[in-house]
Short mmCIF file of C-alpha atoms and ligand atoms in Angstrom, two decimals:
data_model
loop_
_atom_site.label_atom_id
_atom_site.label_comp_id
_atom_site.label_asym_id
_atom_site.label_seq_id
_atom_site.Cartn_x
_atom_site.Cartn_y
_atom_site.Cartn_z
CA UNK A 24 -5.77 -7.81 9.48
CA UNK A 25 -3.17 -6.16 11.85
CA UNK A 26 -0.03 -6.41 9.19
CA UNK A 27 1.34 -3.17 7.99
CA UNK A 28 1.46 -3.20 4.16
CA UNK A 29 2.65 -0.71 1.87
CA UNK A 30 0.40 2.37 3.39
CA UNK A 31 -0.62 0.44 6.34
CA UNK A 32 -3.11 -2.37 7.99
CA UNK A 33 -6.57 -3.79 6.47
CA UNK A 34 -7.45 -3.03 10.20
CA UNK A 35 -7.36 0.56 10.36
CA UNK A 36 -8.48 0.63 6.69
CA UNK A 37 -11.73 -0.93 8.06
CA UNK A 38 -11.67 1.71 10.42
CA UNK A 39 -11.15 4.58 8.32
CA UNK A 40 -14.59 3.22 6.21
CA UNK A 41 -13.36 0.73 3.96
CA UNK A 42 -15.31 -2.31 4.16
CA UNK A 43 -13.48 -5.42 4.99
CA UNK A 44 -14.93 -8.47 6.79
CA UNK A 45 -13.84 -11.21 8.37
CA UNK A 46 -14.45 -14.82 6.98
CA UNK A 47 -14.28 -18.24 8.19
CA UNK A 48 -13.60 -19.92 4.40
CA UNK A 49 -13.12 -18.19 1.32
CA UNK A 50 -16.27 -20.44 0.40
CA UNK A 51 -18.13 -16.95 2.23
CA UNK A 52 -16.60 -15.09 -0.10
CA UNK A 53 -18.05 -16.48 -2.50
CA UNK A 54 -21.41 -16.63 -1.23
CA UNK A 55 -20.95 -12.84 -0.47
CA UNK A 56 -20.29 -12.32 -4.32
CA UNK A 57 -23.29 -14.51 -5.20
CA UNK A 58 -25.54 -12.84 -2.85
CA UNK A 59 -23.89 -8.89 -3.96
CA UNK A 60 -23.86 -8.75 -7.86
CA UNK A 61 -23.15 -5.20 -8.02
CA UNK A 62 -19.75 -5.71 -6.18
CA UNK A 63 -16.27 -7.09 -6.35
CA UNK A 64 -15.67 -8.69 -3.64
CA UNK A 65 -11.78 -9.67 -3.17
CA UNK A 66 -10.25 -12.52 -1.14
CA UNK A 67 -6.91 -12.35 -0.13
CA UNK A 68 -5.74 -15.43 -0.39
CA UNK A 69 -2.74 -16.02 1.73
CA UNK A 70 -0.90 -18.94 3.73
CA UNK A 71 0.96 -21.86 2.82
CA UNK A 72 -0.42 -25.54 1.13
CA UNK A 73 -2.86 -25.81 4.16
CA UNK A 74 -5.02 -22.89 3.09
CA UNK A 75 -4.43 -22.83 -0.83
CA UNK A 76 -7.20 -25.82 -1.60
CA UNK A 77 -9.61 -24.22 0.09
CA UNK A 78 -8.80 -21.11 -1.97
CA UNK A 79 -8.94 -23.31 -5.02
CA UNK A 80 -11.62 -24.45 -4.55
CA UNK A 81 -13.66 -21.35 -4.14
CA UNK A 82 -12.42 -20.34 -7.17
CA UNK A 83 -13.46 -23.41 -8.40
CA UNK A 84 -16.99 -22.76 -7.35
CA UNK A 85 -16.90 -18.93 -8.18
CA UNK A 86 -16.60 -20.48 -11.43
CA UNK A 87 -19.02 -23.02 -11.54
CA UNK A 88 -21.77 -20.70 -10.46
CA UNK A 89 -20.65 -17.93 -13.16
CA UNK A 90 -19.71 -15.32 -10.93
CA UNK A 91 -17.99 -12.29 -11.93
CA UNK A 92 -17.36 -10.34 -9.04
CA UNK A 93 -15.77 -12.43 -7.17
CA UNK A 94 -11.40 -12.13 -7.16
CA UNK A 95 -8.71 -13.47 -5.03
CA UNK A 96 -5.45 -11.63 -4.47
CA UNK A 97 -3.33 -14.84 -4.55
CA UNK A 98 -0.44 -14.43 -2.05
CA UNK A 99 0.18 -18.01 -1.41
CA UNK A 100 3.51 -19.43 -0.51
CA UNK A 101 4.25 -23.03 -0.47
CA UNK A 102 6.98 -24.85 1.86
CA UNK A 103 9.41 -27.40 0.76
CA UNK A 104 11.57 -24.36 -1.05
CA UNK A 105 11.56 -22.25 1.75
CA UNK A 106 13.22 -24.89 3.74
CA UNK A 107 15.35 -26.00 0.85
CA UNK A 108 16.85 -22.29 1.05
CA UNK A 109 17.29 -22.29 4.87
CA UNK A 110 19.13 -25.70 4.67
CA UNK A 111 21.53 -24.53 2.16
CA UNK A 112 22.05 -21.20 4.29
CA UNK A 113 25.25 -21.80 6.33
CA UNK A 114 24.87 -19.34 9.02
CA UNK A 115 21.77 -21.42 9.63
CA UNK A 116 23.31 -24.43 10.62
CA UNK A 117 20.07 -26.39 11.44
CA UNK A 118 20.16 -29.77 13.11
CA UNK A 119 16.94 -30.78 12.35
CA UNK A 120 13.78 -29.71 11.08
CA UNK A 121 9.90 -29.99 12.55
CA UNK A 122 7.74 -30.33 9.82
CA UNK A 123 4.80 -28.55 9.39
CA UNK A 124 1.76 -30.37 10.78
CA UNK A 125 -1.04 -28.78 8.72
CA UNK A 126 1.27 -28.14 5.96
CA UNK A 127 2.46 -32.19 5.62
CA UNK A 128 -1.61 -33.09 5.66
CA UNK A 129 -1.78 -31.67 1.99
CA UNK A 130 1.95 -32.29 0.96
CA UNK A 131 2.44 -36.07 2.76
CA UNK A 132 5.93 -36.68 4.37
CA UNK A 133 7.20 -38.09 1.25
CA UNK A 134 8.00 -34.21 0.14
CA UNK A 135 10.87 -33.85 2.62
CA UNK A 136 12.95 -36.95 1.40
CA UNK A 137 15.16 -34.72 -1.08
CA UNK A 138 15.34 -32.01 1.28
CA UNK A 139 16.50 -34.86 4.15
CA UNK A 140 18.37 -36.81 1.36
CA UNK A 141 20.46 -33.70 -0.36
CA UNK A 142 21.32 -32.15 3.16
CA UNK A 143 21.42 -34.88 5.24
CA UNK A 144 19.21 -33.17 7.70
CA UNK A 145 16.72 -34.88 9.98
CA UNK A 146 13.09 -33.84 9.22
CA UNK A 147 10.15 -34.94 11.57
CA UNK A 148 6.06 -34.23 10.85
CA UNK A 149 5.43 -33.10 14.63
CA UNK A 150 1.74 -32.22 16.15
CA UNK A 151 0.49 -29.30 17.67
CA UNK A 152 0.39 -30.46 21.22
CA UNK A 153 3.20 -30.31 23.61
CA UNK A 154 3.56 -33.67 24.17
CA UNK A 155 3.64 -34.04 19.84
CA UNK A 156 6.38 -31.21 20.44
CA UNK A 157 8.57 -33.23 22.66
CA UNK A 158 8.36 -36.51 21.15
CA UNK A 159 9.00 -34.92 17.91
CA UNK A 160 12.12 -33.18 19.35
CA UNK A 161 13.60 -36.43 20.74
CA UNK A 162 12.58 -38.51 17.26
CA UNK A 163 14.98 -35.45 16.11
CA UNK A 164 17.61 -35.72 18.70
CA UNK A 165 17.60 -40.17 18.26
CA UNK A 166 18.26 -39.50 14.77
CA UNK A 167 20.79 -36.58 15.38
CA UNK A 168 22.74 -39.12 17.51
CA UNK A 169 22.72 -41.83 15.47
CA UNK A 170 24.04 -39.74 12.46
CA UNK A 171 20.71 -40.37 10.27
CA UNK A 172 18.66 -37.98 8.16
CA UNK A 173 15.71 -39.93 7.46
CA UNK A 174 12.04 -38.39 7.35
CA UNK A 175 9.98 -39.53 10.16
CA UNK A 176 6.25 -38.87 11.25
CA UNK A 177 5.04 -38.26 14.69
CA UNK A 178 1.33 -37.17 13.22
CA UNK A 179 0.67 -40.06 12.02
CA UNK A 180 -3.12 -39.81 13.37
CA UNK A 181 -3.25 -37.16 10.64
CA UNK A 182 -0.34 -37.37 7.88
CA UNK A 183 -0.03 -39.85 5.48
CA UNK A 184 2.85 -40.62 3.45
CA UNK A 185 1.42 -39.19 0.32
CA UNK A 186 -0.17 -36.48 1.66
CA UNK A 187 -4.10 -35.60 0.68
CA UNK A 188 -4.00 -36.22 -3.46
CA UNK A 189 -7.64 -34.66 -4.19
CA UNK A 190 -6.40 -31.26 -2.19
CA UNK A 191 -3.12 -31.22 -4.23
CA UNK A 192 -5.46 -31.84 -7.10
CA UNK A 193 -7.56 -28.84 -6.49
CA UNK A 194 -4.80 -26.84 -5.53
CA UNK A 195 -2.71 -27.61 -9.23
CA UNK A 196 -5.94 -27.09 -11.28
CA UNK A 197 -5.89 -23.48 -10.40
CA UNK A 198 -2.65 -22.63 -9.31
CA UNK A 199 0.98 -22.51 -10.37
CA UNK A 200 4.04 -22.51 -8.68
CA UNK A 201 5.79 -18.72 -9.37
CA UNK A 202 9.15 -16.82 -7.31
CA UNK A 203 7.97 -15.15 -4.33
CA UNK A 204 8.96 -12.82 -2.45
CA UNK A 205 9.41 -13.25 1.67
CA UNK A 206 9.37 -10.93 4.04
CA UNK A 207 12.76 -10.30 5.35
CA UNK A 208 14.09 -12.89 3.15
CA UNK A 209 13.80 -12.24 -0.05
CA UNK A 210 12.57 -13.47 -3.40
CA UNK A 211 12.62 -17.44 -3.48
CA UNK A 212 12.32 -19.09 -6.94
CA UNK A 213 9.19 -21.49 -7.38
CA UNK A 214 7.81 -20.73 -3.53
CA UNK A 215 4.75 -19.22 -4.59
CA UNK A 216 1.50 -19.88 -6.09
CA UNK A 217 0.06 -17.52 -8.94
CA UNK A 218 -3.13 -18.08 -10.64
CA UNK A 219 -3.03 -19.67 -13.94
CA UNK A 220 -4.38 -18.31 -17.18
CA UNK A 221 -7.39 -20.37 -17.28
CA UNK A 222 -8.36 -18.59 -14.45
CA UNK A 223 -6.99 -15.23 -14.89
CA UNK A 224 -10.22 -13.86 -14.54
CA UNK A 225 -10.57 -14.57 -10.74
CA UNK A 226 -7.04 -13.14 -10.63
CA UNK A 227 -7.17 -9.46 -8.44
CA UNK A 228 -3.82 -8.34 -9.62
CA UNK A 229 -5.40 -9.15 -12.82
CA UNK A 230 -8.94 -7.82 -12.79
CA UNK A 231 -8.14 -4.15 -10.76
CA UNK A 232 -5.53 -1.59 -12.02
CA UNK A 233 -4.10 -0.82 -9.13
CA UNK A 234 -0.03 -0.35 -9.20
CA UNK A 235 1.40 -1.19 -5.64
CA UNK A 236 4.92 0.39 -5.37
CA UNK A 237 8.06 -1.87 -4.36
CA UNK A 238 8.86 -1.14 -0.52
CA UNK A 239 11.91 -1.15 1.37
CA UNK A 240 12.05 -3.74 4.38
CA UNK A 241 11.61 -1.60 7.75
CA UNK A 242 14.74 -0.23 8.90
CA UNK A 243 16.09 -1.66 11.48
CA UNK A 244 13.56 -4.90 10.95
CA UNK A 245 15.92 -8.21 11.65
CA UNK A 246 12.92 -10.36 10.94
CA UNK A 247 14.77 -11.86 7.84
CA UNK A 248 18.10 -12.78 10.65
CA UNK A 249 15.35 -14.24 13.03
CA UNK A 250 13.94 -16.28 10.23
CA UNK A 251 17.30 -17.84 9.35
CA UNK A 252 18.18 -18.64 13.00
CA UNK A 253 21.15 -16.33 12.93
CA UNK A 254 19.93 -14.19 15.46
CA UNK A 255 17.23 -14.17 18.58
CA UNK A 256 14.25 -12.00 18.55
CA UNK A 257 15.75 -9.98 21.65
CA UNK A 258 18.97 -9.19 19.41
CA UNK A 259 16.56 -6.84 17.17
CA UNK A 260 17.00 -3.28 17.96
CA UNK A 261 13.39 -2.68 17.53
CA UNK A 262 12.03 -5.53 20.15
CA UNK A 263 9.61 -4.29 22.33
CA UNK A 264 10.19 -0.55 21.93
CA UNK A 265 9.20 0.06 17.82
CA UNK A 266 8.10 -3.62 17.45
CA UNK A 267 5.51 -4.84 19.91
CA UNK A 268 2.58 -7.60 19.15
CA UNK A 269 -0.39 -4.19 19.04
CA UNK A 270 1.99 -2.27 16.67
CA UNK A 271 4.04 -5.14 14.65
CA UNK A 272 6.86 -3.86 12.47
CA UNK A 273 7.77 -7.33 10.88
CA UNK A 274 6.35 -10.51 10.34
CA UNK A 275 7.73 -12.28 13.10
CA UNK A 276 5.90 -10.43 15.39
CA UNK A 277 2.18 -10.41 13.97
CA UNK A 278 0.87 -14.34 14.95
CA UNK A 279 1.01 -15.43 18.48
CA UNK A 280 2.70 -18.28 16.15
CA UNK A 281 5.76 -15.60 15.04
CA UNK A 282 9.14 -16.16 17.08
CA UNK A 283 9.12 -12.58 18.22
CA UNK A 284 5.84 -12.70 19.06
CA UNK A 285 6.10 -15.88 21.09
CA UNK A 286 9.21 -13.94 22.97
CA UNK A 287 7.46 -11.19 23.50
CA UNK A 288 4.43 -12.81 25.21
CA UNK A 289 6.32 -15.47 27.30
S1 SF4 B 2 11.33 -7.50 16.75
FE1 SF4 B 2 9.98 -6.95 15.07
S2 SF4 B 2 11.26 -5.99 13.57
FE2 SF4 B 2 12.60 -7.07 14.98
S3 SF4 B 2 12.91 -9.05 14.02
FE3 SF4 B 2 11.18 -9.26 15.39
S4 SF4 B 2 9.39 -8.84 14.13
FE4 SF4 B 2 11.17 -8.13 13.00
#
């Protein structure tokens, strides 16, 4: 809600009139839709392979009960390329990698093995809990000092090797993988997830004629450096003055999960 697009936030759109609600699964969306015939309603459907079944699947459903109002604005990004791009970026020079928890429950820890094999870089599936944290950072540091790259899993009460099969099933029935474009980064080939032709007509960018205009990153806006590891959030000229959690220039700074953010507030 509170990052700036093009012309600014879906929060102060709401504000200005527009109306834009908050959901707990895109499966409300769809019951919105059902329950408002005479509207298009519009998910945006954003995050990485946690989030895109569940975005599937409403699709899935939207489609099942012959709906035709409702649309998602597909925006989804997946992982494994993202960190396939940072490993090969040299100014990076990462030691190790923490897997994503949530991510790794759809995926399985079996997706990191050419990204550990072809780089010879550590990976660990870590937990959300400090104590996950640490371990995970000393399975890292074991490994580091024993010259291995192997792909270990500290979430094992929730990861499995192969990952969730009937998620990744849902997810490939609608989806396919596409170049994206990252904030601060860049466009990275086959890190995104489009909407396939079978279900165009679910597709936003599709369904409304609305032209968004290419924008320039924020000048000034290091999130892409931050990102890559090459620099720390307190090296951006804009931290805390421009760029504050309330009034977020980049991405870094809109989660309480982003690096800047996490600087900001501790
Ligand atoms: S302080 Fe803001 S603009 Fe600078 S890198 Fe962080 S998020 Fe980006």
């Amino acid at each position: 809600m509170r990052v700036s697009g093009s012309s600014g936030s879906l929060m102060e759109e709401r504000a200005s009139g527009a109306d834009i609600r908050i959901v707990n699964s895109p499966l409300d969306g769809v019951a919105l839709a059902a329950r408002n015939p005479d509207r298009k309603i519009i998910f945006p459907g954003i995050g990485f392979e946690a989030t895109a079944p569940a975005v599937a699947a409403s699709i899935l459903m939207a489609a099942r009960q012959k709906l035709d109002n409702y649309l998602v604005l597909a925006g989804h990004k997946t992982m494994p390329k993202a960190m396939e791009m940072l490993a090969a970026e040299p100014a990076a020079s990462i030691d190790g990698f923490i897997c994503p928890a949530h991510v790794s429950a759809i995926i399985g820890t079996d997706a990191y093995l050419p990204l550990a094999e072809r780089h010879h870089i550590p990976c660990v599936v870590t937990g959300f809990e400090p104590a996950d944290i640490m371990q995970g950072v000393e399975m890292l540091i074991r490994q580091k000092i024993a010259g291995e790259a192997k792909v270990e899993n500290q979430y094992r009460r929730v990861v499995k090797r192969d990952g969730n099969s009937k998620a990744r099933e849902v997810m490939s029935q609608v989806f396919i993988p596409c170049d994206c474009h990252w904030r601060g980064i860049g466009i990275i080939p086959g890190s995104g997830l489009k909407i396939r032709r079978s279900y165009a007509r679910f597709d936003a960018e599709k369904a409304l004629p609305v032209k968004v205009e290419e924008q320039e990153e924020q000048k000034g806006c290091r999130c892409g450096d931050v990102l890559k590891g090459k620099i720390q959030p307190l090296d951006c000229p804009l931290f805390g003055t421009q760029c504050t959690p309330e009034n977020p220039v980049g991405p870094c700074m809109v989660s309480s999960e982003g690096s800047c953010a996490a600087y900001y507030n501790h």
